[in-house]
Structures are given as structure tokens and as C-alpha cells.
PDB file of C-alpha atoms and ligand atoms in Angstrom:
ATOM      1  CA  UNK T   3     -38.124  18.064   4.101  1.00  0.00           C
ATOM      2  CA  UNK T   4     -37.833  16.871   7.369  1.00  0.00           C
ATOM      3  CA  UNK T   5     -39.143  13.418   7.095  1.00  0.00           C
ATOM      4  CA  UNK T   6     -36.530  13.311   4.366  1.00  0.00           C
ATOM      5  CA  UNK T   7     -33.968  14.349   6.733  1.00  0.00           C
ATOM      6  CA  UNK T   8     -35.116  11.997   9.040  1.00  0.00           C
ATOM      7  CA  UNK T   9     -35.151   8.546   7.016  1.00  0.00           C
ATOM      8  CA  UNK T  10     -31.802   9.431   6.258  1.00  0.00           C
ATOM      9  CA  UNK T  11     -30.165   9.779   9.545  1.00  0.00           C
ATOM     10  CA  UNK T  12     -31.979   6.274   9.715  1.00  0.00           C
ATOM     11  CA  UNK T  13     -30.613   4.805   6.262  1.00  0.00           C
ATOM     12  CA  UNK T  14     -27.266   6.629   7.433  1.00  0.00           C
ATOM     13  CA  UNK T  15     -27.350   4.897  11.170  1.00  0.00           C
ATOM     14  CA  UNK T  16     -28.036   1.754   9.581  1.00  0.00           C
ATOM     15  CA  UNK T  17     -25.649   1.390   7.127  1.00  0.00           C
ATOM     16  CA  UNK T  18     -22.964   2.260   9.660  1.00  0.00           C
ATOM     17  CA  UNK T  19     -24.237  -0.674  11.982  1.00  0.00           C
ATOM     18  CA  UNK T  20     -24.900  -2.909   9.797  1.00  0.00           C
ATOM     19  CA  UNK T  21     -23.409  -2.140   6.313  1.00  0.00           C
ATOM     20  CA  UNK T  22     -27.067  -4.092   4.571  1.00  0.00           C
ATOM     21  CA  UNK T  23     -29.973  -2.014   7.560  1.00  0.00           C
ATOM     22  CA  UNK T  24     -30.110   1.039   5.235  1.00  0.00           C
ATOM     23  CA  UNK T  25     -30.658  -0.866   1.997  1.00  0.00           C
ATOM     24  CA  UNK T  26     -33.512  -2.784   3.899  1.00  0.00           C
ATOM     25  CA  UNK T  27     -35.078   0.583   5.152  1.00  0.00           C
ATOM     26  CA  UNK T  28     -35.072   1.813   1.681  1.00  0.00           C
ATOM     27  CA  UNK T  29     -36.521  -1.079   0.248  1.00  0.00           C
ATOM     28  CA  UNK T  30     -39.232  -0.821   3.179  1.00  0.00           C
ATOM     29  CA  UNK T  31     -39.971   3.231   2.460  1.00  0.00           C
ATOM     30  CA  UNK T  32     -41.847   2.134  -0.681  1.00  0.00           C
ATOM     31  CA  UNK T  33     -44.550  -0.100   1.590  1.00  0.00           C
ATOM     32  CA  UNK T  34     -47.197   1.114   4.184  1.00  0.00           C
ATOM     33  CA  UNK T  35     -46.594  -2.026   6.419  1.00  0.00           C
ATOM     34  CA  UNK T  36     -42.678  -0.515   6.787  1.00  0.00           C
ATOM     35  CA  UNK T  37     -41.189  -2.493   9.778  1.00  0.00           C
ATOM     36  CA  UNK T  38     -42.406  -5.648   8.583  1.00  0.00           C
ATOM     37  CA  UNK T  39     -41.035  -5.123   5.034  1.00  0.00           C
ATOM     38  CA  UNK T  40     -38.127  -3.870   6.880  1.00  0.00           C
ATOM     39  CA  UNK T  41     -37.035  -6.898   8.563  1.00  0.00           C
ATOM     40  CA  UNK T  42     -38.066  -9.477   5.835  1.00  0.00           C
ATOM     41  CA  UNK T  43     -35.375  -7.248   3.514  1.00  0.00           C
ATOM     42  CA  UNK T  44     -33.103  -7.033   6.341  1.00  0.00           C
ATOM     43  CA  UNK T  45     -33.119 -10.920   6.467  1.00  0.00           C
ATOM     44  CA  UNK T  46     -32.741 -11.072   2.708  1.00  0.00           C
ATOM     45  CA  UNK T  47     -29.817  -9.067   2.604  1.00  0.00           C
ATOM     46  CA  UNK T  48     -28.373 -10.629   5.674  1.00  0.00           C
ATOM     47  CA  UNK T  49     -28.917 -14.472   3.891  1.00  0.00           C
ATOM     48  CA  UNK T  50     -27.571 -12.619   0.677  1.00  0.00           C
ATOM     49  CA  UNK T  51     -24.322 -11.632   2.392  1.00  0.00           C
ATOM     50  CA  UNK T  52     -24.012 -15.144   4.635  1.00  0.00           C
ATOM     51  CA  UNK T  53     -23.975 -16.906   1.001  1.00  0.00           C
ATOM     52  CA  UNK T  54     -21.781 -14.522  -1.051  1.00  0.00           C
ATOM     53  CA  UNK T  55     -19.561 -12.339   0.582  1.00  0.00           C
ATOM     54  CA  UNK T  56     -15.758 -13.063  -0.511  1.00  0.00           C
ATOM     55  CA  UNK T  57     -15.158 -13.216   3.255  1.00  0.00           C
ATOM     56  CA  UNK T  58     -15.913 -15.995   5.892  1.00  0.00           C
ATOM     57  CA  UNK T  59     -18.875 -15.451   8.538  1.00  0.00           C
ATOM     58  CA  UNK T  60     -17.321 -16.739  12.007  1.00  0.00           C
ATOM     59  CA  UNK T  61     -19.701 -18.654  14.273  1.00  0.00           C
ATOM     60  CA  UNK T  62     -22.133 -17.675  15.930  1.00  0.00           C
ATOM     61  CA  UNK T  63     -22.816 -20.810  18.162  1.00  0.00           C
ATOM     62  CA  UNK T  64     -20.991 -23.563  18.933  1.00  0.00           C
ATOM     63  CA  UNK T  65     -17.480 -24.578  20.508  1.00  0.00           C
ATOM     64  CA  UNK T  66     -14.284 -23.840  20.920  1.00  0.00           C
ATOM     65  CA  UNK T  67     -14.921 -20.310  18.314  1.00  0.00           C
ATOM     66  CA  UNK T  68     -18.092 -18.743  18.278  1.00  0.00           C
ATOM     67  CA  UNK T  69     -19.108 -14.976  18.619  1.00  0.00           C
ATOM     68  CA  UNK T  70     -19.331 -13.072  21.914  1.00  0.00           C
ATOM     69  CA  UNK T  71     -23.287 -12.308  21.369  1.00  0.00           C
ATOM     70  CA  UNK T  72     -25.463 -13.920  18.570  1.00  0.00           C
ATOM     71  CA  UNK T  73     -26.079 -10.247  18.037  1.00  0.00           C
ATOM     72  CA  UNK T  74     -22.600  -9.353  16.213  1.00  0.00           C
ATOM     73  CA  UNK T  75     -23.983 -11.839  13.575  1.00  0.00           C
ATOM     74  CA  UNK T  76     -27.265  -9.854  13.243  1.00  0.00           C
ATOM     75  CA  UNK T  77     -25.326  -6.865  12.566  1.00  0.00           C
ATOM     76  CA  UNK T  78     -23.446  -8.226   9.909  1.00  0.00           C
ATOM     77  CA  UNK T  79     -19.887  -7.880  12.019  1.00  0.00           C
ATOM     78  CA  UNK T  80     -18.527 -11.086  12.062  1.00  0.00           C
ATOM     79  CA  UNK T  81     -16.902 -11.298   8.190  1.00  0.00           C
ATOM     80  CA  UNK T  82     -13.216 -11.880   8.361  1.00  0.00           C
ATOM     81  CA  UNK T  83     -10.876 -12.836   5.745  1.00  0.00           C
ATOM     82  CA  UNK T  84     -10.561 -16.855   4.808  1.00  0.00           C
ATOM     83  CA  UNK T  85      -7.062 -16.606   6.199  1.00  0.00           C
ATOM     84  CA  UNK T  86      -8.151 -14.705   9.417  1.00  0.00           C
ATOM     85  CA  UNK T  87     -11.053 -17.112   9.696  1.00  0.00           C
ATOM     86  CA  UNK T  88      -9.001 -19.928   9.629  1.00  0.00           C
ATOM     87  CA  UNK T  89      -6.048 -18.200  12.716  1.00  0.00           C
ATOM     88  CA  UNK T  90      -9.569 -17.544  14.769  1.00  0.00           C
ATOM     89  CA  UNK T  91     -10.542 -21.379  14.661  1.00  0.00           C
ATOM     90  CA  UNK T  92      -6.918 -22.497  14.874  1.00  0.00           C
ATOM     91  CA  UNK T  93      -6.195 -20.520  18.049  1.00  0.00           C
ATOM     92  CA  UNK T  94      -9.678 -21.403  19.322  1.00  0.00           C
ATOM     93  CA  UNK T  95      -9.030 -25.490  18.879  1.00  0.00           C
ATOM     94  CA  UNK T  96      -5.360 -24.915  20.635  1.00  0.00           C
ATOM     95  CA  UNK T  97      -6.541 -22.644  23.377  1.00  0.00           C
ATOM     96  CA  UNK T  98      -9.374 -25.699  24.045  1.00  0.00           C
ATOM     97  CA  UNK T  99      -6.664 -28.562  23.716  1.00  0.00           C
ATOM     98  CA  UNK T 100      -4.554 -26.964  26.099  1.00  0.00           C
ATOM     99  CA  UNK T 101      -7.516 -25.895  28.339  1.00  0.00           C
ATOM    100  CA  UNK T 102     -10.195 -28.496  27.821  1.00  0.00           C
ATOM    101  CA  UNK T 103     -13.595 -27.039  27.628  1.00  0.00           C
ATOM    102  CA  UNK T 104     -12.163 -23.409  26.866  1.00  0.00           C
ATOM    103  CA  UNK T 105     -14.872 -20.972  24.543  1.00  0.00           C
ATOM    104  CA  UNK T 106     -12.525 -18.308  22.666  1.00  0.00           C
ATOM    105  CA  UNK T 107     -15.015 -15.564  21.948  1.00  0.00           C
ATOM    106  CA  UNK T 108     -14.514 -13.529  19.029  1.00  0.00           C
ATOM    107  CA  UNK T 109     -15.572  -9.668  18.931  1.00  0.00           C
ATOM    108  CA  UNK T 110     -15.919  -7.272  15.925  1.00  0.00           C
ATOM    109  CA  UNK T 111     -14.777  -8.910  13.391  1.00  0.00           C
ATOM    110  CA  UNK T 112     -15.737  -6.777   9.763  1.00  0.00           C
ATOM    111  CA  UNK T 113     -18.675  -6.379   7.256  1.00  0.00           C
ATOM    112  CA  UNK T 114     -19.362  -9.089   4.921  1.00  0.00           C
ATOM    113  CA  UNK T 115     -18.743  -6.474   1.556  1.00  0.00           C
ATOM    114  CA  UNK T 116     -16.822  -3.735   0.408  1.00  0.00           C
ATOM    115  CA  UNK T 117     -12.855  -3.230   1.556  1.00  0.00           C
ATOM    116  CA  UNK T 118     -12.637   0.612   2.854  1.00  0.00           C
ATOM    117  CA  UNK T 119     -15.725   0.287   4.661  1.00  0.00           C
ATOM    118  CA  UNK T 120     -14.707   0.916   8.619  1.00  0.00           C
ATOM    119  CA  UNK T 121     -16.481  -0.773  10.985  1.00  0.00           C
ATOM    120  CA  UNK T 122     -17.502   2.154  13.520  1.00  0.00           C
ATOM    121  CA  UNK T 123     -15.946   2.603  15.608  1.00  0.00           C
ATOM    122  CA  UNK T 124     -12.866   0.618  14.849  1.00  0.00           C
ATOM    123  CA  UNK T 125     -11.921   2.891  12.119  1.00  0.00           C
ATOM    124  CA  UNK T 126      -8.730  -0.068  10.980  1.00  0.00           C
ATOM    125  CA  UNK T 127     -11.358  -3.199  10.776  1.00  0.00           C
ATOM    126  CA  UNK T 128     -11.901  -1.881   7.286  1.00  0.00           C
ATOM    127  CA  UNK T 129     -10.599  -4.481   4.958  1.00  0.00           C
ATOM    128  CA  UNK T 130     -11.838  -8.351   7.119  1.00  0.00           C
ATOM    129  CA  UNK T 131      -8.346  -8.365   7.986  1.00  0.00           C
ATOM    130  CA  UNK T 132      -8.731  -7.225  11.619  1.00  0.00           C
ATOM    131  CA  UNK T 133     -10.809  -8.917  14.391  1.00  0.00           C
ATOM    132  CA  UNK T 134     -11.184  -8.463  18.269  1.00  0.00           C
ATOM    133  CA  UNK T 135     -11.120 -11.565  20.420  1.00  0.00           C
ATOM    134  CA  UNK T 136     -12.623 -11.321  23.952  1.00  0.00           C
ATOM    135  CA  UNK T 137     -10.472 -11.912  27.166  1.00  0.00           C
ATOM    136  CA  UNK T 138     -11.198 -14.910  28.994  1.00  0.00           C
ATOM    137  CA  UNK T 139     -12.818 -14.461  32.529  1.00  0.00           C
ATOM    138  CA  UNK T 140     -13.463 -16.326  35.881  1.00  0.00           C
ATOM    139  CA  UNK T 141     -15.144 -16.211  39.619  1.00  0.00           C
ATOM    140  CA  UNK T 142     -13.767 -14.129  42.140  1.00  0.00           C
ATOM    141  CA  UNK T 143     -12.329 -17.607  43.419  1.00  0.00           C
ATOM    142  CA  UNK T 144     -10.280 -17.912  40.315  1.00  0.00           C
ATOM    143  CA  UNK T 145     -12.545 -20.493  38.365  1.00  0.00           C
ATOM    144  CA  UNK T 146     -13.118 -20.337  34.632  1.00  0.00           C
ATOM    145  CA  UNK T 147     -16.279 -19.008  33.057  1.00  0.00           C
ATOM    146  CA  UNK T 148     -16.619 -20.539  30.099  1.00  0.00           C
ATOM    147  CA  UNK T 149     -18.225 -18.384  27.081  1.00  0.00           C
ATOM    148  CA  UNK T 150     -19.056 -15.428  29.768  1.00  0.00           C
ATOM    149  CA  UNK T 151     -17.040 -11.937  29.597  1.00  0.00           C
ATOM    150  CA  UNK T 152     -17.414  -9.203  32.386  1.00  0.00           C
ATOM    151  CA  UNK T 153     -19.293  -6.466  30.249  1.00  0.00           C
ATOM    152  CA  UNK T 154     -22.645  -7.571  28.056  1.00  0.00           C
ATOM    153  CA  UNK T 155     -20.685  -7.173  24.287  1.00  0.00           C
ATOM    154  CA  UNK T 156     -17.134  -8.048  25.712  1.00  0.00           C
ATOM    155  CA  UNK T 157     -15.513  -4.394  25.201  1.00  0.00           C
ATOM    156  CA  UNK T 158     -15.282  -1.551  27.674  1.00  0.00           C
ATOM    157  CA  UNK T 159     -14.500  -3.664  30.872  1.00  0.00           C
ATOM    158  CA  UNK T 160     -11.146  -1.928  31.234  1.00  0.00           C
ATOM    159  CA  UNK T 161      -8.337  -3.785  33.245  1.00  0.00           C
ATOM    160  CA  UNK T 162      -7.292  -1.410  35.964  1.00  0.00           C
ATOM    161  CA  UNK T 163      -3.508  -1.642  35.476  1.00  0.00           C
ATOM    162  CA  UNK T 164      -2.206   2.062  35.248  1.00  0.00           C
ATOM    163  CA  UNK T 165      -3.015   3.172  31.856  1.00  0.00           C
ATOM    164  CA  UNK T 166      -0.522   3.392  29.337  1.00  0.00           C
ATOM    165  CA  UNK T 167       0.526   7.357  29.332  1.00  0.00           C
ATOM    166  CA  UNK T 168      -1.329   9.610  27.275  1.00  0.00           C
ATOM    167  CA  UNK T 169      -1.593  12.826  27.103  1.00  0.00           C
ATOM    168  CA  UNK T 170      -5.733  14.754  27.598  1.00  0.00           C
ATOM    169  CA  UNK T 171      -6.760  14.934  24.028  1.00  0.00           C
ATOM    170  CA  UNK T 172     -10.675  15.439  22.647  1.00  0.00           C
ATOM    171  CA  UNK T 173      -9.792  13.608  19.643  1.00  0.00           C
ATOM    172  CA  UNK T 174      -8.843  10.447  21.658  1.00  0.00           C
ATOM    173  CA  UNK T 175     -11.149   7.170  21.161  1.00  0.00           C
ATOM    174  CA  UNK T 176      -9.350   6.548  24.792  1.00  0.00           C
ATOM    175  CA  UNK T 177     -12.604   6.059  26.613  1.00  0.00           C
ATOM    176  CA  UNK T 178     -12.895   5.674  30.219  1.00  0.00           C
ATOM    177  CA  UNK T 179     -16.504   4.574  30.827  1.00  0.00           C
ATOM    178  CA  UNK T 180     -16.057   5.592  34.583  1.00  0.00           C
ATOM    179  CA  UNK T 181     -20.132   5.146  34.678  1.00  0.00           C
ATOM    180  CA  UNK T 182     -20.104   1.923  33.144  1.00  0.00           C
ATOM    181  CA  UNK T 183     -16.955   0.376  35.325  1.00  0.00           C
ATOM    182  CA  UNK T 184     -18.636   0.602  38.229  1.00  0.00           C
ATOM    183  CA  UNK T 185     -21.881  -1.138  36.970  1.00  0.00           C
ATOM    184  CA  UNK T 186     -19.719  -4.228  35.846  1.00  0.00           C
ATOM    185  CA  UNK T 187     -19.846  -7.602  37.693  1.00  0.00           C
ATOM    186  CA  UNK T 188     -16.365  -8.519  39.556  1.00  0.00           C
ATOM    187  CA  UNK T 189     -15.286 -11.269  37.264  1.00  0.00           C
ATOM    188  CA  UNK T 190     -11.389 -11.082  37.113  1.00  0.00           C
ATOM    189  CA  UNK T 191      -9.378 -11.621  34.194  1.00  0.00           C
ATOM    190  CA  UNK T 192      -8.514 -14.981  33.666  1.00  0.00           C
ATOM    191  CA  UNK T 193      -4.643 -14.065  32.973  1.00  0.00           C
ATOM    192  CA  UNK T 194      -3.517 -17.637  32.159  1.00  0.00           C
ATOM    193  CA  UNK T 195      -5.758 -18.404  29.511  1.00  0.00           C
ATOM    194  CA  UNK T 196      -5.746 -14.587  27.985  1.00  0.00           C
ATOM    195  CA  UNK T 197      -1.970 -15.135  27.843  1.00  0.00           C
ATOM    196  CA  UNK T 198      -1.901 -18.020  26.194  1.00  0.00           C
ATOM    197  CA  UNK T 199      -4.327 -16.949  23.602  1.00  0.00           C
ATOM    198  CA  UNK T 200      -2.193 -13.949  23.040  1.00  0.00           C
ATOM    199  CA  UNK T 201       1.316 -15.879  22.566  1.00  0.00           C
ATOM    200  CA  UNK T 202      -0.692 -18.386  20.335  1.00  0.00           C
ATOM    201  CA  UNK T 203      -1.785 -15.298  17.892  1.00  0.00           C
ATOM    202  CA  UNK T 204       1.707 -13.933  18.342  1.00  0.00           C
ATOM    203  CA  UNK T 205       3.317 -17.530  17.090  1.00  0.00           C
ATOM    204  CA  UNK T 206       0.643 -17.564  13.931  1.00  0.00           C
ATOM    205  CA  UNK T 207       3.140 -16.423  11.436  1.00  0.00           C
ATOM    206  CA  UNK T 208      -0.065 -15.387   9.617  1.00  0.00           C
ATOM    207  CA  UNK T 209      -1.016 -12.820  12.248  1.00  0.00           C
ATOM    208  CA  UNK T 210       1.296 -10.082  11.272  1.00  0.00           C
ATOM    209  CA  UNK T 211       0.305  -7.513  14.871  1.00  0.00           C
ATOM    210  CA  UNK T 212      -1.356  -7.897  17.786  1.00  0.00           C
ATOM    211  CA  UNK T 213      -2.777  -4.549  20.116  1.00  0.00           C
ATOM    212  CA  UNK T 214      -2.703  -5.044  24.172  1.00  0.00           C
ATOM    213  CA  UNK T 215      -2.367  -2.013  26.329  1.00  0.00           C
ATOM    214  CA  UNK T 216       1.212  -2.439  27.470  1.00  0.00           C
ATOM    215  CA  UNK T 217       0.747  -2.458  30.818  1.00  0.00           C
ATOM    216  CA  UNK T 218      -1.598  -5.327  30.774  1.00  0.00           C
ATOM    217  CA  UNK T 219       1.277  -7.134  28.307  1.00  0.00           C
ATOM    218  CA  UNK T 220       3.559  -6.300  31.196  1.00  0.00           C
ATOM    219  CA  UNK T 221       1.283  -7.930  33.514  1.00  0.00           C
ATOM    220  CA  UNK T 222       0.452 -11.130  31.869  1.00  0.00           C
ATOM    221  CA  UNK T 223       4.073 -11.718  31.102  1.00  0.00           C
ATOM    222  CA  UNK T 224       4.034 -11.110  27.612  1.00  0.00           C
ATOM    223  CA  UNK T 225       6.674 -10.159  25.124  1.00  0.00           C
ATOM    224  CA  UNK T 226       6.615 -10.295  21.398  1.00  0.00           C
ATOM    225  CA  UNK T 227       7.902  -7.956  18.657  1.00  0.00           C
ATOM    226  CA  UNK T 228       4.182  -8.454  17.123  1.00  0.00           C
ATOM    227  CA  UNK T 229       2.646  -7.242  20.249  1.00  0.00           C
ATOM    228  CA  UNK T 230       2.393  -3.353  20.511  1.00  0.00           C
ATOM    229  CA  UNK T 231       0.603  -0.265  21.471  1.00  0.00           C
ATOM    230  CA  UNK T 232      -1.859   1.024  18.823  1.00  0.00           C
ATOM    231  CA  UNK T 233      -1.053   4.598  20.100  1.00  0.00           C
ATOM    232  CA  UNK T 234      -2.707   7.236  21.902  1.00  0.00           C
ATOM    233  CA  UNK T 235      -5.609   8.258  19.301  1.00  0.00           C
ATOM    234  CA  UNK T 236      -6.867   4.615  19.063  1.00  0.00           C
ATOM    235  CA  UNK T 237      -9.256   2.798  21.329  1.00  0.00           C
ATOM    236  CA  UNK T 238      -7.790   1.304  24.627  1.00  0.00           C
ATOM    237  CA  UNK T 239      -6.785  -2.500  24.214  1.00  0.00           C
ATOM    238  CA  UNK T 240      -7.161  -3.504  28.209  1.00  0.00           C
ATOM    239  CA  UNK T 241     -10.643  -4.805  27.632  1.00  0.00           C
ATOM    240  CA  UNK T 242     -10.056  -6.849  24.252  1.00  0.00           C
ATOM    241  CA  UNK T 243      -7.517  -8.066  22.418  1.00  0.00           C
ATOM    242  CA  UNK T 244      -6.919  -6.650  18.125  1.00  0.00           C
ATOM    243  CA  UNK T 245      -5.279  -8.552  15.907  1.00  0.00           C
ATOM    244  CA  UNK T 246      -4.317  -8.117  12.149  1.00  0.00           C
ATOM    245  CA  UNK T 247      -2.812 -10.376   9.088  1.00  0.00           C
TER     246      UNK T 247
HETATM  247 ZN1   ZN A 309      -9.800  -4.189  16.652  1.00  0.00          ZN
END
């Protein structure tokens, strides 16, 4: 009963990381040599999804798009739409013809199958219409660090502009990460380029919202009908930018 129990909190954990992990660790229950059937089924799943999911895998290497860490694309979380695909690379080549040698890094994106699936724990990247995109960073001297965010996976190092207002709440996805802030290099936001990544998106007429903590907007000197607040129960938006078709 319990190791029942306990291969599926495993199945459970990694089907909610990976969407394919707990079909792999199923396959793998009915061997003796588990891991190593376990990763061979993980990688033929994950080649199985690269070649025929309806949706578009983003990059995982290269320039001017690719994904923050090579691991979002182990985990299955870089699958946008075709359309979204195509606003990521678009905004990518502008950003690096009007910065030359700019790396726009791309976040969460969405599992390769299955619309109504969230992506934990963006509960709205359900549907490869939705994707994060990294802010841009640079030295303490104001240079730009190409392909390099402040935190390891590019969410949770939170601008310190005052917080948008919102009221205590134990339901809020609002983290603070007080533990982690401190731990973070001091690699300031590099506000030119993240604005001009941000107006791009908001000029796509494809891209039909965009999600920046408004005082950050405020700060970077942005204004757009499509940019807004995604409210108080939602994740903050001062480390990353969301946007949506
Ligand atoms: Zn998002």
C-alpha cells in the first residue's frame, strides 16, 4: 500500500513537471533496472512530443531567441502556439537589430500536449498561448550581459520598486522570496532593453496582453492599454515579463 502510494506521488510530481515524466516512470515500474528504463522512456516521450505536438518547441540554443536554461526544454516547457512562436522570434530578431548582439530569453512557455493542462505554477499557461520572457540584465557599471539573468531560472529576482498594493492574503501566489533576494548577484535591470522588448510585444497586434507589475511599468516609462496588472491572486510580474495572444 505504501509503495503504491509512493510511486504515485512520483507519477503525480512528474506529470506536473513535465506533462510526459509520469508516463516514463510507469513504463519503467514494469523493469528491475528502473532509472535506466526511466530515462530511455523519458527521452522517447520527450523525441515523441519534439516531433508531434500541434505546438512549436522554442529554442533551446542559439541567437537572438533561445530558452533561459537548456533545462526548460528537458521539462517539456517550452511548447507555444505557431503564432506565439513566431511573436517570440519576431521580437527576439527586432530587439537584436536594434541592440546588436542582444539574447531575448524566453521562460515558461507551455507543455507540448493537451489544452487545459496548467503549467504549475502558472495556473493561465494552460492552452501554449502564454509564455514568460526574461528581463534583460547588466554589470553594476551599466553594461549588457548578454544571455545571463540575475536568478539561476530567470524568475523570482524581484525588482525592488514598491510593490503594487495588495492586501495579506494566504491564497496569494504573491511570493516574496526574502531568503532568496538576498542570495542573488547585484546585476541591475537593464531598463532600456526590457522596455523596448515590452513596447515591441505591446505593438504585435498578435499579442493581445502583456503582465508587468505596474510600478515597474511606471518606472521603465511604459504605457499601453495591453499592458496591465494580473491582479492580486496571481504571481508578481517584477521579475519576468507574461504575455498572451
Ligand atoms: Zn506567465
Amino acid at each position: 500500500m505504501m509503495r503504491i502510494a509512493r510511486h504515485g506521488m512520483v507519477i503525480l510530481a512528474l506529470t506536473l513537471l513535465t506533462q510526459l515524466g509520469g508516463i516514463a516512470w510507469i513504463i519503467a515500474l514494469f523493469f528491475r533496472r528502473r532509472l535506466i528504463v526511466f530515462l530511455l522512456a523519458y527521452a522517447g516521450l520527450w523525441t515523441l512530443a519534439y516531433t508531434t505536438s500541434p505546438r512549436r518547441a522554442l529554442p533551446c540554443f542559439g541567437e537572438p531567441l533561445r530558452m533561459q536554461s537548456p533545462l526548460y526544454c528537458a521539462l517539456n516547457r517550452h511548447y507555444v502556439a505557431p503564432e506565439l512562436a513566431s511573436v517570440a522570434q519576431d521580437a527576439a530578431t527586432r530587439m537584436a537589430i536594434t541592440f546588436p548582439g542582444t539574447i531575448t530569453l524566453a521562460l515558461d512557455g507551455g507543455f507540448p500536449f493537451m489544452d487545459g493542462m496548467p503549467l504549475i505554477p502558472h495556473l493561465s499557461h494552460d492552452d501554449g498561448e502564454k509564455l514568460d520572457f526574461a528581463f534583460y540584465y547588466a554589470t553594476p557599471d551599466g553594461r549588457y550581459l548578454p544571455g545571463q539573468t540575475r536568478s539561476p531560472l530567470g524568475y523570482f529576482a524581484f525588482e525592488n520598486t514598491p510593490p503594487e498594493n495588495c492586501p495579506a492574503n494566504s491564497l496569494t501566489l504573491r511570493w516574496q522570496l526574502s531568503w532568496l533576494q538576498t542570495l542573488l548577484p547585484n546585476r541591475p535591470l537593464d531598463g532600456p532593453r526590457t522596455a523596448a522588448l515590452i513596447t515591441q510585444l505591446a505593438a504585435d497586434p498578435r499579442v493581445s496582453k502583456i503582465f508587468v507589475e505596474p510600478p515597474l511599468a511606471a518606472r521603465l516609462g511604459l504605457s499601453h492599454p495591453k499592458i496591465r496588472f494580473q491582479g492580486c491572486r496571481a504571481a508578481r510580474h517584477d521579475d519576468h515579463i507574461h504575455i498572451q495572444l
